[in-house]
XYZ file of C-alpha atoms in Angstrom:
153
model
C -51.542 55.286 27.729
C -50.809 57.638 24.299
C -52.544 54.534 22.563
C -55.595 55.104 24.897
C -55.973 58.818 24.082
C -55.729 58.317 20.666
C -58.821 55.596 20.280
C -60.701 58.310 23.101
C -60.037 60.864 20.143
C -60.718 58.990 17.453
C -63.726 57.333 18.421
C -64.861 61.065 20.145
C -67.583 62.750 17.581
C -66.888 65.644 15.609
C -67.641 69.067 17.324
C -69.888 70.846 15.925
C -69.197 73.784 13.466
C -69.616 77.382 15.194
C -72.901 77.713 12.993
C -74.337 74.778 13.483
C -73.533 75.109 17.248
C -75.548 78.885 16.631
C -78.115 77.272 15.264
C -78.758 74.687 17.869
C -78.708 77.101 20.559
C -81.091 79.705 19.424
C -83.843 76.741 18.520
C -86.211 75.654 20.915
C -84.988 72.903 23.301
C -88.187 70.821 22.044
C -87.206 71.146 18.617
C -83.224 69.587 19.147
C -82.386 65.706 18.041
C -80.730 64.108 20.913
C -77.604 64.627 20.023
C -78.263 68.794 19.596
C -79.734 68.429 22.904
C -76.550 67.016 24.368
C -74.372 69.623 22.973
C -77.254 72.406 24.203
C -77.409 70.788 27.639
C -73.479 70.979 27.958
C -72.999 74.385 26.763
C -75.687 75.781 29.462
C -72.956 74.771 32.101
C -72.058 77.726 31.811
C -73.989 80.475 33.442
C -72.809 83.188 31.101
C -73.399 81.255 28.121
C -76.753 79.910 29.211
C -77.575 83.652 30.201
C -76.654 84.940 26.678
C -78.564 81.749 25.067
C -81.736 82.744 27.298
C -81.674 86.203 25.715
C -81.282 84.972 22.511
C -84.061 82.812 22.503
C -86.108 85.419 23.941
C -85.112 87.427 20.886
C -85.652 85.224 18.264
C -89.228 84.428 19.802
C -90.221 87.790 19.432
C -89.288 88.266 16.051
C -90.816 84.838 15.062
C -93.961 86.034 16.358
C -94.395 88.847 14.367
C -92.910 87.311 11.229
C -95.864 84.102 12.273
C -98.825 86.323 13.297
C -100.622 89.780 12.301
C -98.603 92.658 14.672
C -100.859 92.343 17.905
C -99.159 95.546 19.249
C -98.495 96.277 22.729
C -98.157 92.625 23.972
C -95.119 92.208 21.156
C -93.410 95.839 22.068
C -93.782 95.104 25.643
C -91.999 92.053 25.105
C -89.312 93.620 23.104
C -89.060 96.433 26.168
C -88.011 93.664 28.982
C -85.566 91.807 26.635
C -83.719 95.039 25.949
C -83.771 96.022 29.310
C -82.512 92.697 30.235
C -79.872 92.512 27.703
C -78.739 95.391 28.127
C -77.781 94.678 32.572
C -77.098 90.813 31.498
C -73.340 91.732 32.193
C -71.727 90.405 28.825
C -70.524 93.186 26.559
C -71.340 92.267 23.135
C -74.907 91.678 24.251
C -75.255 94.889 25.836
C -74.222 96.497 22.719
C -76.895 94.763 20.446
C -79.723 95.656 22.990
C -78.080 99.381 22.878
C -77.897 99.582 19.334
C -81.565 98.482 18.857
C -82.619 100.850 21.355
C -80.801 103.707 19.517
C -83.400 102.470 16.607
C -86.059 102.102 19.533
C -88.910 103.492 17.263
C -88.072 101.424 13.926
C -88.070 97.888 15.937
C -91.520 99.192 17.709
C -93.037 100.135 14.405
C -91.730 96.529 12.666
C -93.054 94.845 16.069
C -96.517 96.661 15.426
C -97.362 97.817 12.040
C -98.681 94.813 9.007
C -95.873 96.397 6.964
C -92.240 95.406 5.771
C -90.186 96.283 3.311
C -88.868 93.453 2.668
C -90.013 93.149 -0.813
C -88.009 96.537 -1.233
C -84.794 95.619 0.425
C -84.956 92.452 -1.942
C -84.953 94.323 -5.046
C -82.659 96.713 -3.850
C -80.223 93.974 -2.428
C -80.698 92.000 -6.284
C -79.801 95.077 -7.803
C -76.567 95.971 -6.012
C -75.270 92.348 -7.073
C -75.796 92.717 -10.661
C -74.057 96.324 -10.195
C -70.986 94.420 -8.244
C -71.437 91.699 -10.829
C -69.453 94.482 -13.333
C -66.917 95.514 -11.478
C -67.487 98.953 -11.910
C -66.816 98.426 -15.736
C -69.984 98.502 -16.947
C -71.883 102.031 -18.146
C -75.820 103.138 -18.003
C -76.754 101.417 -21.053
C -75.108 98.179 -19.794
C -76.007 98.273 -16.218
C -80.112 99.206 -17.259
C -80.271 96.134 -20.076
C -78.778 93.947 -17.299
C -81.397 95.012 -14.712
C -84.118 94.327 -17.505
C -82.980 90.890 -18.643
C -82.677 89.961 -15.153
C -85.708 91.166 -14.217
């Protein structure tokens, strides 16, 4: 019998790492391999965790959308308005939080949803920056840190 078990777990497939396992559950079911779609199918056993993978796809639809498309305004918000109202009564905690959180920045994720702007250009540069900085340690002065930001520039 122990010799049994330990073919069953040797032969058994690897599980899969907690991102990959992330990232298979926030992608479209159409978009899985067979064996994603296996792991998918048996994770949505559970009604919390298919709940909580629901809203998640939800989310990352919306988002897509704008990031695939020009802002088309209302339809987007309204979108973004039932998800967080739906997250936010889903029952899981950590969920509940997120949708609170982004309704605390309500206005922000309704202006990203609608306006042709981003500053993501910006927070690139900015985000660049702040590694060189680390890059020193804190050892480095002006003069140092500005030919740095030049040269890598």
């Amino acid at each position: 019998a122990t010799a049994d078990i330990r073919v069953a777990i040797s032969t058994a497939s690897p599980l899969a790492s907690s991102k990959q396992l992330s990232w298979h559950l926030l992608r479209e079911p159409e978009d899985l391999d067979p064996e994603a779609a296996a792991v998918v199918a048996r994770v949505l056993q559970d009604p919390e965790a298919a709940k909580v993978v629901d809203l998640g796809r939800r989310f990352c639809r919306i988002v897509r959308s704008r990031c695939h498309t020009p802002p088309s305004g209302g339809s987007d918000v309204t979108a973004f308005d039932e998800w967080r109202g739906d997250a936010q009564n889903c029952g899981v905690r950590i969920v509940e939080n997120f949708a609170a959180s982004l309704g605390q920045d309500g206005d922000a994720v309704r202006a990203a949803l609608t306006l042709p702007w981003s500053s993501g250009q910006a927070e690139g540069q900015i985000t660049r920056l702040k590694l060189l900085k680390r890059a020193m340690y804190g050892r480095a002065n002006l003069d140092l840190l500005r030919r740095r930001f030049l040269l890598a520039a």
